[in-house]
Coordinates of C-alpha atoms in Angstrom, one line a residue:
X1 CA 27.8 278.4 27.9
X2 CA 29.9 276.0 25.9
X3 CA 30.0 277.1 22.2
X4 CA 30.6 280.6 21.1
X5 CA 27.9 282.4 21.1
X6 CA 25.9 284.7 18.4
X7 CA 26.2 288.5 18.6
X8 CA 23.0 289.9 20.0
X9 CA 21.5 293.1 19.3
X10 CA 19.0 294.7 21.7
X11 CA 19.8 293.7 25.4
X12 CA 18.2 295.8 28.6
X13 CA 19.3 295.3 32.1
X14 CA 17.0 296.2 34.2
X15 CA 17.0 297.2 37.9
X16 CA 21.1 296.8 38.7
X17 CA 23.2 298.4 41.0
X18 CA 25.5 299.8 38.2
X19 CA 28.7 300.5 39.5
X20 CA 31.5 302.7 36.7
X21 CA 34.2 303.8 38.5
X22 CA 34.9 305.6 35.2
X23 CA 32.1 307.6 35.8
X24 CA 31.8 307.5 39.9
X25 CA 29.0 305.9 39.3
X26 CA 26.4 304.1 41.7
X27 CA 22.8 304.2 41.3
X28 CA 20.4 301.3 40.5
X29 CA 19.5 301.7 37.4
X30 CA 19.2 299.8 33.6
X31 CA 21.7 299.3 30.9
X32 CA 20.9 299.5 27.2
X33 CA 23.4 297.6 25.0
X34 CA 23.1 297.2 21.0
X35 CA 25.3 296.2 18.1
X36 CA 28.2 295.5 21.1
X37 CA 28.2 298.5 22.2
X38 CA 26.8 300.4 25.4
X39 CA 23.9 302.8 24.5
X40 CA 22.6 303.9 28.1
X41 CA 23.9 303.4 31.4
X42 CA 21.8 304.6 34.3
X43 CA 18.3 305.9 33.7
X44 CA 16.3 304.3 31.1
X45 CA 12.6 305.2 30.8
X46 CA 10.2 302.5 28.9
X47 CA 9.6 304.7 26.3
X48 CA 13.4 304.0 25.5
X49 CA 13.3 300.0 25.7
X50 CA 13.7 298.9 21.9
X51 CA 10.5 297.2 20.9
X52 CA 12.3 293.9 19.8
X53 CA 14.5 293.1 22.8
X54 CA 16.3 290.8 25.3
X55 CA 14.9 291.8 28.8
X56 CA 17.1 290.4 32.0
X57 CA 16.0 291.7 35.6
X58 CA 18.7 292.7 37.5
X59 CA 17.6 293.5 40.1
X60 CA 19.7 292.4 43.2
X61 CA 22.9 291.9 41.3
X62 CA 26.0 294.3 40.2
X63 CA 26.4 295.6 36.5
X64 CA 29.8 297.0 35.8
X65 CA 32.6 297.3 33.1
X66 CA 34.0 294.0 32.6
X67 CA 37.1 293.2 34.4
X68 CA 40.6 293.3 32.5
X69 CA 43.0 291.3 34.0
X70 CA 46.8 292.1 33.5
X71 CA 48.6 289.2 34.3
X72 CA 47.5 285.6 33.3
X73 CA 49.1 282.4 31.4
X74 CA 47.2 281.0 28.4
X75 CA 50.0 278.4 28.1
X76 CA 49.0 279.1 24.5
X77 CA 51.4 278.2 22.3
X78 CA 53.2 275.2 23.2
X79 CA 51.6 274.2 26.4
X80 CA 48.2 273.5 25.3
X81 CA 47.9 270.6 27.7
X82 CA 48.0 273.2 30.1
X83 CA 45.8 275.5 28.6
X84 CA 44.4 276.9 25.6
X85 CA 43.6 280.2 24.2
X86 CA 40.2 278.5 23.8
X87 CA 39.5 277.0 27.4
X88 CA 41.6 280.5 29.0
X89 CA 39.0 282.4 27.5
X90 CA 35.5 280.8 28.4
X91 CA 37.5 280.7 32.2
X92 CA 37.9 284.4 31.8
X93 CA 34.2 284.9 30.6
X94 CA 33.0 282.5 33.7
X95 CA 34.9 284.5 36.1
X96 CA 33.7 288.2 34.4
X97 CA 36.6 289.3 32.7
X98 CA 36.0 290.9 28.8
X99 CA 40.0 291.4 28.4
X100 CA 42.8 289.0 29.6
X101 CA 47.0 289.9 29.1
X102 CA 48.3 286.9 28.1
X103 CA 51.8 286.5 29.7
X104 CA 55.0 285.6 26.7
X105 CA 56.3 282.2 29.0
X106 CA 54.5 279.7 26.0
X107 CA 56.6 277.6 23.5
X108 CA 58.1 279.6 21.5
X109 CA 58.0 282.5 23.5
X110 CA 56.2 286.1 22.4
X111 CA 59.5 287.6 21.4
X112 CA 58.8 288.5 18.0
X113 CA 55.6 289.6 15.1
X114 CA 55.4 285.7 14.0
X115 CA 54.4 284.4 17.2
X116 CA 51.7 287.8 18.1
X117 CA 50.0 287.4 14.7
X118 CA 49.6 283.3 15.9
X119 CA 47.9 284.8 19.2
X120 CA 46.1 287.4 17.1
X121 CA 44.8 284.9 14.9
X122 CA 44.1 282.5 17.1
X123 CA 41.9 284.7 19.7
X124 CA 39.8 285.3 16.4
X125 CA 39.2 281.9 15.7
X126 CA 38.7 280.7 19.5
X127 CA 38.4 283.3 21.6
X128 CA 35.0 284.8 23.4
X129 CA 36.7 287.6 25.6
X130 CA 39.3 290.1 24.2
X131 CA 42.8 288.6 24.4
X132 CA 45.9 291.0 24.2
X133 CA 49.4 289.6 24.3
X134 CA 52.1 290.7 26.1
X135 CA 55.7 290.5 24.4
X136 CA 59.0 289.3 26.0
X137 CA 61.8 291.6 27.5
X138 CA 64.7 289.5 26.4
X139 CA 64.8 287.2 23.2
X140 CA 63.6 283.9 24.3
X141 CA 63.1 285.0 27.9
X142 CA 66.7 284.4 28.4
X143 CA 68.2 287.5 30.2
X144 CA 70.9 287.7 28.0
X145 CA 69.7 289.9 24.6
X146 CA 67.0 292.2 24.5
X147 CA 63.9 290.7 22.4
X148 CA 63.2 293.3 19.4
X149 CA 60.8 295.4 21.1
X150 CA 59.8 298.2 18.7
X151 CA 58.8 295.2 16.1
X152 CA 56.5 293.3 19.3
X153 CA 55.1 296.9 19.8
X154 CA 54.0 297.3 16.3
X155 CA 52.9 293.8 15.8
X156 CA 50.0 295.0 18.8
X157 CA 51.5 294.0 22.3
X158 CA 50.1 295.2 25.2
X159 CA 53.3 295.4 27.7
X160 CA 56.6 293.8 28.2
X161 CA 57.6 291.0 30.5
X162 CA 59.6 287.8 30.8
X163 CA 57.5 286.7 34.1
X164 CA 58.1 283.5 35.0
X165 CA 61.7 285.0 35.3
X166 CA 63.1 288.1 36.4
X167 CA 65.1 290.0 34.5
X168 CA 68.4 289.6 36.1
X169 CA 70.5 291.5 34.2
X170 CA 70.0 295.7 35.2
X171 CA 71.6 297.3 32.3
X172 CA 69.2 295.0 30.0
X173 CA 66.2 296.1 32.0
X174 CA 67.8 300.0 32.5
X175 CA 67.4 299.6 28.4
X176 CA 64.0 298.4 28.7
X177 CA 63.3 301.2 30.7
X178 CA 64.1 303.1 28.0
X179 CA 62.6 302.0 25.1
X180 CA 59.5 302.4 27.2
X181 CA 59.4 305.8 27.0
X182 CA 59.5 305.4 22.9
X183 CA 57.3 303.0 22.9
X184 CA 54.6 304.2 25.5
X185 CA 54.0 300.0 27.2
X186 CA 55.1 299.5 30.8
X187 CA 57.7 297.0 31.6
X188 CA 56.5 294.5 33.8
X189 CA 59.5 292.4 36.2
X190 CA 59.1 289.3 38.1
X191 CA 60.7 290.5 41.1
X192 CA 62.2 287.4 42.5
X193 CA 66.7 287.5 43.3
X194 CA 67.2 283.8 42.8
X195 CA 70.8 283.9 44.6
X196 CA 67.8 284.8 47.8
X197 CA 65.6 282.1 46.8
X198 CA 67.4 279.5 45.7
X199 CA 65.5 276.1 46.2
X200 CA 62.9 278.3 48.2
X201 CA 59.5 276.3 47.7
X202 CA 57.3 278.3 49.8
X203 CA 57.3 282.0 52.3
X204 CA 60.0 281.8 55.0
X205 CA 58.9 281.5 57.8
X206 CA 57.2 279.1 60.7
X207 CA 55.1 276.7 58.5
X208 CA 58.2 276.3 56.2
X209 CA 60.2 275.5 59.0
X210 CA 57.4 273.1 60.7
X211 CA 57.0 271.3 57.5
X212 CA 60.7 271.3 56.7
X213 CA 60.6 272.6 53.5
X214 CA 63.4 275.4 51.8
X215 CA 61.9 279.1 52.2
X216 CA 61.9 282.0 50.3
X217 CA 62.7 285.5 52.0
X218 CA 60.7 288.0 51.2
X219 CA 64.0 290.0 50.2
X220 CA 64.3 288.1 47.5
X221 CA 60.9 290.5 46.3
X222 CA 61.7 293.6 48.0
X223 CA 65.4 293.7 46.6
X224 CA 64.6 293.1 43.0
X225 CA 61.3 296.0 43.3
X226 CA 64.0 298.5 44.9
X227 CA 66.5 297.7 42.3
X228 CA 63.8 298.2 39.3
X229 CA 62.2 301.2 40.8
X230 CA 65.9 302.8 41.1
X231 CA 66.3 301.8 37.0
X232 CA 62.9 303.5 36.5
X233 CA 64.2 306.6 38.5
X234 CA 67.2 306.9 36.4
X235 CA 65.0 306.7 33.1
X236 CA 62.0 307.6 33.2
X237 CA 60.2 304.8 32.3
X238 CA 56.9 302.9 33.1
X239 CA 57.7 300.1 35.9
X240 CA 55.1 297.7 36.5
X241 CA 55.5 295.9 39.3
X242 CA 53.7 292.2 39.0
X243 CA 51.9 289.9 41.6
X244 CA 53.2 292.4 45.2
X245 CA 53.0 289.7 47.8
X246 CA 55.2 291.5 51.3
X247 CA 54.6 294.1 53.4
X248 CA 57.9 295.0 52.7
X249 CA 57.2 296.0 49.0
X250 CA 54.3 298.2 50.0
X251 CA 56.2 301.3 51.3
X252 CA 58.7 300.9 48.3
X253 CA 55.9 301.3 45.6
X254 CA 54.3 303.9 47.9
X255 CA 57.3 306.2 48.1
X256 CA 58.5 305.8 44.3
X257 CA 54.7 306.9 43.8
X258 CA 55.1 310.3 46.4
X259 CA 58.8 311.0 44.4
X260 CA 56.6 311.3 41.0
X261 CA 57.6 308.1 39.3
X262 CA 56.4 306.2 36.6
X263 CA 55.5 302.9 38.7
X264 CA 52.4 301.1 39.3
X265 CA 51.6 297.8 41.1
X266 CA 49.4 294.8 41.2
X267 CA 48.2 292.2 43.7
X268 CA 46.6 288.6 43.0
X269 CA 43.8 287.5 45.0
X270 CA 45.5 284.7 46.8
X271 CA 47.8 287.0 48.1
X272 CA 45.1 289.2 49.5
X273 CA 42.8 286.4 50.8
X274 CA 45.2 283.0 51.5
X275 CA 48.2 282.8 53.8
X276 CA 51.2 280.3 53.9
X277 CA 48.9 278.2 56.4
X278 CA 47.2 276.8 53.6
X279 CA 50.1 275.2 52.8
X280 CA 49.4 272.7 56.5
X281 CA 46.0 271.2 53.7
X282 CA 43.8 272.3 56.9
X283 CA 42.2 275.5 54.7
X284 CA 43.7 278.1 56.8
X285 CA 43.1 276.7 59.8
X286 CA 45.9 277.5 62.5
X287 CA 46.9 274.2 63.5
X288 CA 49.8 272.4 65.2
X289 CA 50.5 269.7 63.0
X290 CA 49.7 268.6 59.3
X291 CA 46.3 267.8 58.0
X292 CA 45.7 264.9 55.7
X293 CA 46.1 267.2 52.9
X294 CA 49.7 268.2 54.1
X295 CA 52.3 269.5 51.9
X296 CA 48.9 270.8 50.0
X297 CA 51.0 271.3 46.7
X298 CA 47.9 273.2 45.0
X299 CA 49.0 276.0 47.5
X300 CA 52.1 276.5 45.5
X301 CA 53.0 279.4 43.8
X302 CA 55.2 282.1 42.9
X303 CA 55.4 284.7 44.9
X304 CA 54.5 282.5 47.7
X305 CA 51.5 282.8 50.0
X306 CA 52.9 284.6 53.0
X307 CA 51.8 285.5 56.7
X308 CA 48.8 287.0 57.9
X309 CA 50.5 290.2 58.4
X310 CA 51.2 290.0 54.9
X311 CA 47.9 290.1 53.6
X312 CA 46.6 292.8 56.1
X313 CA 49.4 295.0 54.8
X314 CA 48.9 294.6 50.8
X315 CA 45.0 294.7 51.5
X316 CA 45.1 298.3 53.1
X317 CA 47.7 299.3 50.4
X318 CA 45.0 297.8 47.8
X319 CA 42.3 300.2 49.3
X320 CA 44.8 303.2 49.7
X321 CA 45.8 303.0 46.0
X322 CA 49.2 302.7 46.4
X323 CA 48.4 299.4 44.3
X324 CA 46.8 300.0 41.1
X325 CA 45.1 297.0 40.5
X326 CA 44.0 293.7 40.8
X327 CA 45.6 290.9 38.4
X328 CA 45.0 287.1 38.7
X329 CA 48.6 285.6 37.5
X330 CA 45.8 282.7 36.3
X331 CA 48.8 279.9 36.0
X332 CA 46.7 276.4 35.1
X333 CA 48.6 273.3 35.5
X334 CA 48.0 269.8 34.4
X335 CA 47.1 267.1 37.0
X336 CA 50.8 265.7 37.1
X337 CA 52.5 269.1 37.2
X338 CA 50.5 268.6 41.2
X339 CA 50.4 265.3 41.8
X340 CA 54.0 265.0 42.9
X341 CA 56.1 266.5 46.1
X342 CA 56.0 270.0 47.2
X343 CA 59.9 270.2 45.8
X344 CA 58.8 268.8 42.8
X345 CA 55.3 270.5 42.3
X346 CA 54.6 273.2 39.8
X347 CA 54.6 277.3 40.4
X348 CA 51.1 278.8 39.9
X349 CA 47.2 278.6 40.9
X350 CA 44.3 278.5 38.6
X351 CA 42.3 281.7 39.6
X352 CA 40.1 283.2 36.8
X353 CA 37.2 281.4 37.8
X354 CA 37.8 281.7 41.5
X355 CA 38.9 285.6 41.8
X356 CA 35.5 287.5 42.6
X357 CA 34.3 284.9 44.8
X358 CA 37.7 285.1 46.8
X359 CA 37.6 289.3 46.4
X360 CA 34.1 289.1 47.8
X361 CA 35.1 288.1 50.9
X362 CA 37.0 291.4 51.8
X363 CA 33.8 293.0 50.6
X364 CA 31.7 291.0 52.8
X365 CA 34.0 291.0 55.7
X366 CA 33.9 295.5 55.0
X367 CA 37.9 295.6 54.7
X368 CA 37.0 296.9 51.2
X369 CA 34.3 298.9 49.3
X370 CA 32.3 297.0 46.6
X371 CA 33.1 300.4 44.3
X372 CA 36.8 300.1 45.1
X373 CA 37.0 296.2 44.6
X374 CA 35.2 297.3 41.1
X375 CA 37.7 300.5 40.1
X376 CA 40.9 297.9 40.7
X377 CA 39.3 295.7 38.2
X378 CA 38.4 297.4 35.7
X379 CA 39.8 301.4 35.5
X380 CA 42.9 300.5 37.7
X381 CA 44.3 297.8 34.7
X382 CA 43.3 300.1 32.2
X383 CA 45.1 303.4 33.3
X384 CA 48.1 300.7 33.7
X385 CA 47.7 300.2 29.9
X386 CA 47.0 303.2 29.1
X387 CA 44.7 306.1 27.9
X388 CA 43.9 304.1 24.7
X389 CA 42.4 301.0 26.5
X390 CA 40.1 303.4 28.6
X391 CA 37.4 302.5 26.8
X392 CA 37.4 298.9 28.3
X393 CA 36.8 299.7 31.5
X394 CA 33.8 302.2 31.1
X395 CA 30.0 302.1 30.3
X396 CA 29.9 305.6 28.6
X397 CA 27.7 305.5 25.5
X398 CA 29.5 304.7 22.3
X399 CA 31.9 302.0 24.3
X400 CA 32.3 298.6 23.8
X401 CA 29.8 296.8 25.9
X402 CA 31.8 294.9 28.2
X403 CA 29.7 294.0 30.9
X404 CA 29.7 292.1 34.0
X405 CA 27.2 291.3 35.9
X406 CA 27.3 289.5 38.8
X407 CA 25.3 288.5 42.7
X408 CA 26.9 289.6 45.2
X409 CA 25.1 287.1 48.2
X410 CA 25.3 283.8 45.7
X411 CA 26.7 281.6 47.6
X412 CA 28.2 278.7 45.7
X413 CA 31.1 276.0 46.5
X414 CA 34.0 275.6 44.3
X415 CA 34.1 272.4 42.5
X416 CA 37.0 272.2 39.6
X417 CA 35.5 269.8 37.7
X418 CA 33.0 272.5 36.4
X419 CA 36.0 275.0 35.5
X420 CA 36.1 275.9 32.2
X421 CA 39.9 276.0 32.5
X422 CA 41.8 273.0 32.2
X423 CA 43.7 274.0 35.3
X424 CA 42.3 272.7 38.2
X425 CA 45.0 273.7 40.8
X426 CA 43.6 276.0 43.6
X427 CA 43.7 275.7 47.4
X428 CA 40.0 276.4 47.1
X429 CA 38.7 273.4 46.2
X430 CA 35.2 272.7 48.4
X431 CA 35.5 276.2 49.7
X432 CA 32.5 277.8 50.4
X433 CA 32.7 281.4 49.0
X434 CA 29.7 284.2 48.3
X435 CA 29.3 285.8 45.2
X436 CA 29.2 285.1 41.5
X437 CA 29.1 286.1 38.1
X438 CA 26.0 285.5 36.2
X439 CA 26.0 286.6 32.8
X440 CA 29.0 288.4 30.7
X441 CA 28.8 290.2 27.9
X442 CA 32.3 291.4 25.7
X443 CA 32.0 293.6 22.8
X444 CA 27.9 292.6 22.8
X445 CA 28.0 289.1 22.8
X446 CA 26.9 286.9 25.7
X447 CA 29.8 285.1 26.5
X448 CA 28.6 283.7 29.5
X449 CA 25.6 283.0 30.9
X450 CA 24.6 281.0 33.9
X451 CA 22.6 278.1 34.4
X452 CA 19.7 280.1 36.4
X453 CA 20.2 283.0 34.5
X454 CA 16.1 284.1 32.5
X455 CA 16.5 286.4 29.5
X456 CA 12.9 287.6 28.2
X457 CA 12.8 287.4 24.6
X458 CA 10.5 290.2 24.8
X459 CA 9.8 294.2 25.9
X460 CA 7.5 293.0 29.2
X461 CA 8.7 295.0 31.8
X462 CA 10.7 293.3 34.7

């Protein structure tokens, strides 16, 4: 949809798989939503369908909590050529997700009450999803002071982070650590030691050699994690770890979670479906020598795609649990932020609108369980918020009605110039992938629907 849609009132799902990992949940069943929030969720006699109603047969398709994503850039303020608040939003919608964490790297940064009451006010007057903001560890996302953190918390942030950069400094992020604890937000790091990456551009390894391009160990990850889990160790505090993308970072999150620790972990879906072959232009495809689309700049991103074994690695951590959840580090670009070198070419893929499609495929391929791919998008983000957020990722009576629904088999090729973002930088471009979104719903309001989607304006039974 392309304007902001009315709040409707009387909406029945019929037939769905409903999947609410909040409730282990899995039956087929029908969904009763009025005045934005959930009313019933699983069995649904006729007797109980309001007589003035909006009827849409699900049958065939998913229905679950709508996905929350921890980790994207709105570009929002400052970098509106970029992205907006606006276009970020109907992306989100598009792509299923009722809650996005917008990350503080915008112009000025989120480092203080002014600039959260701009986002606050500005996700009223343009948002369709629920937006929350995320404040900044250091003042200006500098590394060298930290940002007043007890005023961002009060002002309604969600988290902490200065992604984009790490924080460097140890004693500033052992602090952080421990104003956690007061404050009850995680602290979120962009684990990257710049004295390992240096002019890194892409994974070390054979395809960076090949193409002669700088590489980026995947020490330069795995150091920072082990140094931030030791910080969290020493205080107590929540450690979230962003966008995992080495095996090597797997068994550090696993055994600060066995020691007791306050530490949780995402992964992105390019890191779990796309390896540092992509960057040959070929697609994937194993090949000895560039494609026409070599040095394929869209590829590049922060953490880097890396090697097969890699993505085998953080996809069986993903369906262990020893990562929490799912996040989509959505990071839109303009066309000229691309459009240059690979040494030259922006950090970051555009992935709201992409993400099920890409999860899918581990689904499809049965490396992981349609009700776990579910749980890590919806009540794996929430517990990292917390208990308060719970709400968002559950179809319990008496929540908001964030819903999802989406077809599974749809198959569909990616073409940016329908995204809703204005980022149109992902690898995927003509990919073929399976499975889509269809209709959304957050807090009750349809805030997107799909082209072939029919709604019965009606009680006839479907």
């Amino acid at each position: 949809m392309r304007e902001r849609c009315v709040e409707t009132d009387n909406i029945v799902i019929r037939h769905a798989r409903i999947i609410d990992p909040s409730r282990r949940m899995d039956q087929v069943g029908d969904v009763l939503l009025s005045n934005g929030e959930i009313v019933v969720a699983g069995t649904l006699g006729v007797e109980s369908i309001p007589d003035v109603c909006r009827v849409i047969d699900g049958t065939g398709l998913v229905a679950s909590p709508g996905f929350i994503d921890l980790h994207c850039h709105l570009r929002e303020p400052g970098f509106e050529y970029k992205e907006t608040i606006a276009a970020g939003s109907k992306a989100g919608a598009k792509g299923g997700f009722t809650t996005l964490c917008a990350m503080p790297n915008t112009d000025p940064p989120i480092d203080n009450a002014a600039v959260v009451e701009f986002i606050h006010q500005k996700v009223r007057q343009d948002s369709l999803v629920r937006i929350l903001p995320i404040g900044c560890v250091t003042k200006e996302r500098k590394g060298h002071e930290l940002a007043e953190m007890e005023e961002l918390a009060s002002a309604g942030v969600v988290a902490f982070s200065d992604d984009g950069d790490p924080v460097y400094d140890a004693n500033l992020m052992r602090l952080a650590l421990v104003y956690s604890l007061d404050l009850g937000l995680p602290i979120s790091n962009h684990c990257q030691d710049k004295s390992l990456s240096c002019n890194g551009v892409m994974a070390e390894g054979p395809v960076a050699t090949h193409l002669g391009l700088d590489g980026i160990p995947a020490a330069a990850e795995e150091a920072m994690i082990a140094r931030d889990i030791a910080l969290a160790e020493a205080t107590g505090g929540r450690l979230h770890v962003a966008h995992l993308s080495t095996a090597g970072s797997v068994p550090l999150v696993r055994e600060a979670k066995e020691r007791g620790l306050s530490v949780t972990a995402e992964v992105c879906p390019h890191h779990l479906t796309t390896t540092d072959q992509w960057v040959l232009g070929r697609k994937g495809e194993s090949v000895g020598a560039a494609g026409g689309l070599a040095y394929d700049t869209s590829t590049k991103v922060y953490p880097p795609l890396r090697s097969q074994r890699d993505v085998e690695a953080l996809v069986s951590a993903l369906v262990e649990g020893v990562i929490d959840c799912i996040a989509t580090d959505h990071a839109p670009h303009d066309l000229t932020s691309k459009q240059v070198t690979y040494q030259d070419a922006a950090f970051g893929i555009s992935v709201l609108e992409t993400a099920l499609g890409s999860l899918l495929q581990l689904v499809h391929t049965k490396k992981l369980s349609m009700e776990a791919m579910v749980e890590r998008l919806t009540t794996g983000p929430a517990r990292v918020l917390g208990e308060s957020y719970s709400n968002l990722a559950s179809l319990e009576p008496g929540t908001p009605a964030d819903i999802v629904l989406f077809d599974p088999e749809q198959e569909w090729t990616v073409d940016t110039s329908e995204f809703e973002s204005k980022g149109r930088n992902t690898p995927l471009e003509g990919t073929n992938l399976k499975g889509r979104v269809v209709a959304t719903f957050a807090s009750g309001r349809m805030a997107y629907q799909a082209p072939g989607l029919k709604i019965k304006e009606s009680r006839d039974k479907v």
